[in-house]
Amino acid sequence: SHPVHLSRSFKQYTGQTLTGFIRQTRLNQSLVLLRQQESTIAQVALACGFYDQSHFHRSFTQQFGLTPSQYRSQTLC
């Protein structure tokens, strides 16, 4: 199967792009890891497949409306 065909089919059946689905999956995993205090935010970013902490920070803030640090502070209280 050709990658373009896969991308089109994925969007047709799920209503979202393949890259959007992957990003959402990574961000959802980051929510779990951010609740654990053992990992730094940079470690969470790398563990979830982001290239660097700033890319993770930008994606997280865009998706959830708060920074990873703010989310961690709210969930650990």
Tab-separated table of N, CA, C and O in Angstrom:
chain	number	residue	atom	x	y	z
A	1	SER	N	0.840	-1.185	0.000
A	1	SER	CA	0.000	0.000	0.000
A	1	SER	C	0.887	1.251	0.000
A	1	SER	O	1.869	1.328	0.719
A	2	HIS	N	0.519	2.207	-0.766
A	2	HIS	CA	1.259	3.460	-0.883
A	2	HIS	C	0.946	4.361	0.315
A	2	HIS	O	-0.193	4.411	0.779
A	3	PRO	N	1.952	5.100	0.832
A	3	PRO	CA	1.713	5.979	1.984
A	3	PRO	C	0.580	6.988	1.785
A	3	PRO	O	-0.167	7.276	2.713
A	4	VAL	N	0.449	7.520	0.589
A	4	VAL	CA	-0.627	8.482	0.329
A	4	VAL	C	-1.986	7.796	0.446
A	4	VAL	O	-2.930	8.348	1.019
A	5	HIS	N	-2.079	6.576	-0.063
A	5	HIS	CA	-3.323	5.815	0.050
A	5	HIS	C	-3.652	5.548	1.521
A	5	HIS	O	-4.803	5.686	1.943
A	6	LEU	N	-2.647	5.181	2.290
A	6	LEU	CA	-2.851	4.939	3.724
A	6	LEU	C	-3.357	6.206	4.409
A	6	LEU	O	-4.325	6.152	5.170
A	7	SER	N	-2.732	7.329	4.127
A	7	SER	CA	-3.147	8.592	4.750
A	7	SER	C	-4.579	8.962	4.391
A	7	SER	O	-5.366	9.359	5.253
A	8	ARG	N	-4.916	8.818	3.119
A	8	ARG	CA	-6.292	9.130	2.681
A	8	ARG	C	-7.300	8.197	3.328
A	8	ARG	O	-8.346	8.633	3.804
A	9	SER	N	-6.995	6.919	3.330
A	9	SER	CA	-7.905	5.931	3.922
A	9	SER	C	-8.070	6.168	5.409
A	9	SER	O	-9.173	6.080	5.949
A	10	PHE	N	-6.972	6.466	6.089
A	10	PHE	CA	-7.030	6.713	7.530
A	10	PHE	C	-7.958	7.881	7.831
A	10	PHE	O	-8.819	7.791	8.702
A	11	LYS	N	-7.792	8.965	7.088
A	11	LYS	CA	-8.642	10.140	7.310
A	11	LYS	C	-10.097	9.835	6.979
A	11	LYS	O	-11.013	10.267	7.686
A	12	GLN	N	-10.318	9.076	5.946
A	12	GLN	CA	-11.679	8.721	5.545
A	12	GLN	C	-12.392	7.933	6.649
A	12	GLN	O	-13.554	8.166	6.931
A	13	TYR	N	-11.686	7.020	7.272
A	13	TYR	CA	-12.309	6.148	8.276
A	13	TYR	C	-12.318	6.722	9.681
A	13	TYR	O	-13.188	6.388	10.481
A	14	THR	N	-11.353	7.592	10.005
A	14	THR	CA	-11.283	8.103	11.373
A	14	THR	C	-11.690	9.564	11.501
A	14	THR	O	-11.961	10.033	12.601
A	15	GLY	N	-11.660	10.294	10.381
A	15	GLY	CA	-11.993	11.711	10.431
A	15	GLY	C	-10.828	12.595	10.833
A	15	GLY	O	-10.982	13.797	10.978
A	16	GLN	N	-9.668	12.013	11.028
A	16	GLN	CA	-8.488	12.812	11.353
A	16	GLN	C	-7.281	12.307	10.583
A	16	GLN	O	-7.281	11.180	10.103
A	17	THR	N	-6.285	13.161	10.470
A	17	THR	CA	-5.099	12.761	9.725
A	17	THR	C	-4.273	11.778	10.544
A	17	THR	O	-4.376	11.733	11.781
A	18	LEU	N	-3.445	11.036	9.862
A	18	LEU	CA	-2.570	10.083	10.541
A	18	LEU	C	-1.592	10.813	11.451
A	18	LEU	O	-1.386	10.413	12.597
A	19	THR	N	-1.012	11.899	10.975
A	19	THR	CA	-0.079	12.646	11.824
A	19	THR	C	-0.786	13.270	13.022
A	19	THR	O	-0.234	13.302	14.121
A	20	GLY	N	-2.007	13.722	12.839
A	20	GLY	CA	-2.789	14.256	13.954
A	20	GLY	C	-3.094	13.182	14.980
A	20	GLY	O	-3.025	13.428	16.195
A	21	PHE	N	-3.407	11.993	14.520
A	21	PHE	CA	-3.670	10.879	15.421
A	21	PHE	C	-2.418	10.517	16.227
A	21	PHE	O	-2.483	10.304	17.436
A	22	ILE	N	-1.286	10.468	15.545
A	22	ILE	CA	-0.027	10.143	16.232
A	22	ILE	C	0.297	11.211	17.276
A	22	ILE	O	0.659	10.901	18.417
A	23	ARG	N	0.162	12.480	16.909
A	23	ARG	CA	0.431	13.572	17.851
A	23	ARG	C	-0.504	13.478	19.053
A	23	ARG	O	-0.085	13.619	20.205
A	24	GLN	N	-1.788	13.221	18.812
A	24	GLN	CA	-2.753	13.109	19.910
A	24	GLN	C	-2.411	11.936	20.825
A	24	GLN	O	-2.498	12.049	22.049
A	25	THR	N	-1.996	10.830	20.242
A	25	THR	CA	-1.604	9.666	21.036
A	25	THR	C	-0.393	9.995	21.909
A	25	THR	O	-0.347	9.645	23.096
A	26	ARG	N	0.585	10.692	21.340
A	26	ARG	CA	1.769	11.091	22.098
A	26	ARG	C	1.406	12.051	23.229
A	26	ARG	O	1.908	11.936	24.347
A	27	LEU	N	0.532	13.002	22.929
A	27	LEU	CA	0.122	13.954	23.960
A	27	LEU	C	-0.665	13.270	25.074
A	27	LEU	O	-0.491	13.594	26.250
A	28	ASN	N	-1.521	12.321	24.722
A	28	ASN	CA	-2.265	11.584	25.750
A	28	ASN	C	-1.314	10.804	26.657
A	28	ASN	O	-1.520	10.736	27.866
A	29	GLN	N	-0.284	10.206	26.071
A	29	GLN	CA	0.706	9.494	26.871
A	29	GLN	C	1.453	10.470	27.782
A	29	GLN	O	1.769	10.136	28.922
A	30	SER	N	1.703	11.668	27.294
A	30	SER	CA	2.414	12.647	28.117
A	30	SER	C	1.601	13.029	29.354
A	30	SER	O	2.182	13.287	30.415
A	31	LEU	N	0.279	13.038	29.241
A	31	LEU	CA	-0.566	13.338	30.409
A	31	LEU	C	-0.304	12.331	31.520
A	31	LEU	O	-0.221	12.688	32.699
A	32	VAL	N	-0.177	11.078	31.158
A	32	VAL	CA	0.090	10.016	32.140
A	32	VAL	C	1.466	10.232	32.778
A	32	VAL	O	1.613	10.189	34.003
A	33	LEU	N	2.461	10.463	31.936
A	33	LEU	CA	3.830	10.607	32.440
A	33	LEU	C	4.024	11.879	33.264
A	33	LEU	O	4.814	11.885	34.213
A	34	LEU	N	3.316	12.935	32.926
A	34	LEU	CA	3.454	14.188	33.684
A	34	LEU	C	2.898	14.056	35.101
A	34	LEU	O	3.287	14.805	35.993
A	35	ARG	N	1.996	13.116	35.305
A	35	ARG	CA	1.452	12.900	36.653
A	35	ARG	C	2.462	12.210	37.560
A	35	ARG	O	2.294	12.182	38.766
A	36	GLN	N	3.489	11.656	36.972
A	36	GLN	CA	4.539	10.994	37.734
A	36	GLN	C	5.676	11.982	37.945
A	36	GLN	O	6.147	12.603	37.010
A	37	GLN	N	6.114	12.126	39.151
A	37	GLN	CA	7.123	13.130	39.455
A	37	GLN	C	8.539	12.691	39.095
A	37	GLN	O	9.437	13.500	39.082
A	38	GLU	N	8.747	11.409	38.799
A	38	GLU	CA	10.102	10.921	38.572
A	38	GLU	C	10.749	11.522	37.326
A	38	GLU	O	11.962	11.648	37.264
A	39	SER	N	9.977	11.843	36.316
A	39	SER	CA	10.515	12.312	35.037
A	39	SER	C	10.480	13.827	34.926
A	39	SER	O	9.515	14.466	35.348
A	40	THR	N	11.523	14.382	34.322
A	40	THR	CA	11.496	15.808	34.004
A	40	THR	C	10.603	16.003	32.776
A	40	THR	O	10.286	15.040	32.064
A	41	ILE	N	10.237	17.218	32.510
A	41	ILE	CA	9.414	17.501	31.339
A	41	ILE	C	10.174	17.159	30.061
A	41	ILE	O	9.599	16.622	29.113
A	42	ALA	N	11.470	17.416	30.044
A	42	ALA	CA	12.289	17.056	28.878
A	42	ALA	C	12.285	15.541	28.666
A	42	ALA	O	12.189	15.059	27.531
A	43	GLN	N	12.360	14.776	29.735
A	43	GLN	CA	12.322	13.312	29.627
A	43	GLN	C	10.958	12.831	29.127
A	43	GLN	O	10.874	11.899	28.333
A	44	VAL	N	9.893	13.472	29.596
A	44	VAL	CA	8.541	13.132	29.123
A	44	VAL	C	8.441	13.402	27.627
A	44	VAL	O	7.929	12.575	26.871
A	45	ALA	N	8.949	14.547	27.199
A	45	ALA	CA	8.905	14.915	25.778
A	45	ALA	C	9.592	13.851	24.927
A	45	ALA	O	9.034	13.387	23.926
A	46	LEU	N	10.780	13.463	25.314
A	46	LEU	CA	11.522	12.456	24.547
A	46	LEU	C	10.849	11.093	24.606
A	46	LEU	O	10.770	10.384	23.601
A	47	ALA	N	10.347	10.715	25.773
A	47	ALA	CA	9.686	9.412	25.927
A	47	ALA	C	8.435	9.306	25.060
A	47	ALA	O	8.064	8.211	24.631
A	48	CYS	N	7.806	10.442	24.786
A	48	CYS	CA	6.580	10.454	23.991
A	48	CYS	C	6.835	10.697	22.509
A	48	CYS	O	5.905	10.822	21.727
A	49	GLY	N	8.107	10.769	22.127
A	49	GLY	CA	8.438	10.856	20.714
A	49	GLY	C	8.546	12.245	20.127
A	49	GLY	O	8.570	12.393	18.904
A	50	PHE	N	8.621	13.268	20.957
A	50	PHE	CA	8.808	14.619	20.445
A	50	PHE	C	10.292	14.870	20.222
A	50	PHE	O	11.133	14.347	20.942
A	51	TYR	N	10.610	15.680	19.228
A	51	TYR	CA	12.002	15.945	18.874
A	51	TYR	C	12.752	16.665	19.983
A	51	TYR	O	13.920	16.406	20.222
A	52	ASP	N	12.078	17.593	20.624
A	52	ASP	CA	12.708	18.334	21.715
A	52	ASP	C	11.616	18.905	22.616
A	52	ASP	O	10.423	18.822	22.321
A	53	GLN	N	12.067	19.484	23.715
A	53	GLN	CA	11.126	19.986	24.706
A	53	GLN	C	10.286	21.140	24.172
A	53	GLN	O	9.101	21.257	24.504
A	54	SER	N	10.848	21.985	23.328
A	54	SER	CA	10.071	23.125	22.835
A	54	SER	C	8.956	22.682	21.890
A	54	SER	O	7.857	23.239	21.919
A	55	HIS	N	9.215	21.674	21.076
A	55	HIS	CA	8.170	21.133	20.202
A	55	HIS	C	7.052	20.526	21.040
A	55	HIS	O	5.860	20.718	20.778
A	56	PHE	N	7.426	19.797	22.071
A	56	PHE	CA	6.449	19.211	22.990
A	56	PHE	C	5.637	20.309	23.680
A	56	PHE	O	4.411	20.254	23.725
A	57	HIS	N	6.324	21.313	24.198
A	57	HIS	CA	5.679	22.419	24.911
A	57	HIS	C	4.656	23.115	24.021
A	57	HIS	O	3.516	23.357	24.431
A	58	ARG	N	5.050	23.405	22.787
A	58	ARG	CA	4.165	24.087	21.835
A	58	ARG	C	2.944	23.222	21.514
A	58	ARG	O	1.805	23.704	21.535
A	59	SER	N	3.159	21.950	21.231
A	59	SER	CA	2.050	21.039	20.901
A	59	SER	C	1.112	20.853	22.088
A	59	SER	O	-0.110	20.860	21.938
A	60	PHE	N	1.678	20.680	23.265
A	60	PHE	CA	0.889	20.471	24.481
A	60	PHE	C	0.022	21.687	24.776
A	60	PHE	O	-1.184	21.565	25.029
A	61	THR	N	0.630	22.870	24.721
A	61	THR	CA	-0.094	24.107	25.016
A	61	THR	C	-1.203	24.349	23.997
A	61	THR	O	-2.314	24.751	24.360
A	62	GLN	N	-0.918	24.075	22.745
A	62	GLN	CA	-1.922	24.249	21.690
A	62	GLN	C	-3.098	23.298	21.897
A	62	GLN	O	-4.254	23.667	21.732
A	63	GLN	N	-2.814	22.073	22.304
A	63	GLN	CA	-3.864	21.060	22.469
A	63	GLN	C	-4.692	21.262	23.740
A	63	GLN	O	-5.901	21.126	23.734
A	64	PHE	N	-4.022	21.562	24.858
A	64	PHE	CA	-4.698	21.560	26.154
A	64	PHE	C	-4.904	22.941	26.778
A	64	PHE	O	-5.570	23.065	27.798
A	65	GLY	N	-4.299	23.977	26.204
A	65	GLY	CA	-4.515	25.323	26.710
A	65	GLY	C	-3.712	25.679	27.945
A	65	GLY	O	-3.959	26.716	28.562
A	66	LEU	N	-2.791	24.841	28.346
A	66	LEU	CA	-1.872	25.154	29.421
A	66	LEU	C	-0.550	24.455	29.165
A	66	LEU	O	-0.486	23.519	28.375
A	67	THR	N	0.490	24.927	29.815
A	67	THR	CA	1.807	24.350	29.589
A	67	THR	C	1.937	23.017	30.322
A	67	THR	O	1.169	22.750	31.254
A	68	PRO	N	2.901	22.201	29.942
A	68	PRO	CA	3.126	20.962	30.683
A	68	PRO	C	3.393	21.210	32.169
A	68	PRO	O	2.906	20.461	33.026
A	69	SER	N	4.118	22.269	32.485
A	69	SER	CA	4.398	22.599	33.891
A	69	SER	C	3.113	22.955	34.639
A	69	SER	O	2.912	22.538	35.780
A	70	GLN	N	2.258	23.735	34.003
A	70	GLN	CA	0.981	24.099	34.631
A	70	GLN	C	0.127	22.856	34.858
A	70	GLN	O	-0.483	22.703	35.919
A	71	TYR	N	0.083	21.982	33.867
A	71	TYR	CA	-0.690	20.749	34.003
A	71	TYR	C	-0.150	19.917	35.166
A	71	TYR	O	-0.912	19.432	35.996
A	72	ARG	N	1.165	19.775	35.219
A	72	ARG	CA	1.777	18.989	36.292
A	72	ARG	C	1.447	19.606	37.653
A	72	ARG	O	1.101	18.881	38.585
A	73	SER	N	1.524	20.908	37.776
A	73	SER	CA	1.221	21.586	39.045
A	73	SER	C	-0.228	21.348	39.470
A	73	SER	O	-0.504	21.121	40.641
A	74	GLN	N	-1.142	21.395	38.509
A	74	GLN	CA	-2.569	21.202	38.817
A	74	GLN	C	-2.878	19.778	39.236
A	74	GLN	O	-3.721	19.544	40.082
A	75	THR	N	-2.206	18.808	38.640
A	75	THR	CA	-2.541	17.412	38.915
A	75	THR	C	-1.832	16.863	40.141
A	75	THR	O	-2.256	15.875	40.695
A	76	LEU	N	-0.763	17.525	40.571
A	76	LEU	CA	-0.028	17.034	41.727
A	76	LEU	C	-0.463	17.670	43.033
A	76	LEU	O	0.006	17.301	44.088
A	77	CYS	N	-1.368	18.630	42.977
A	77	CYS	CA	-1.831	19.294	44.201
A	77	CYS	C	-2.711	18.392	45.027
A	77	CYS	O	-3.368	17.533	44.618
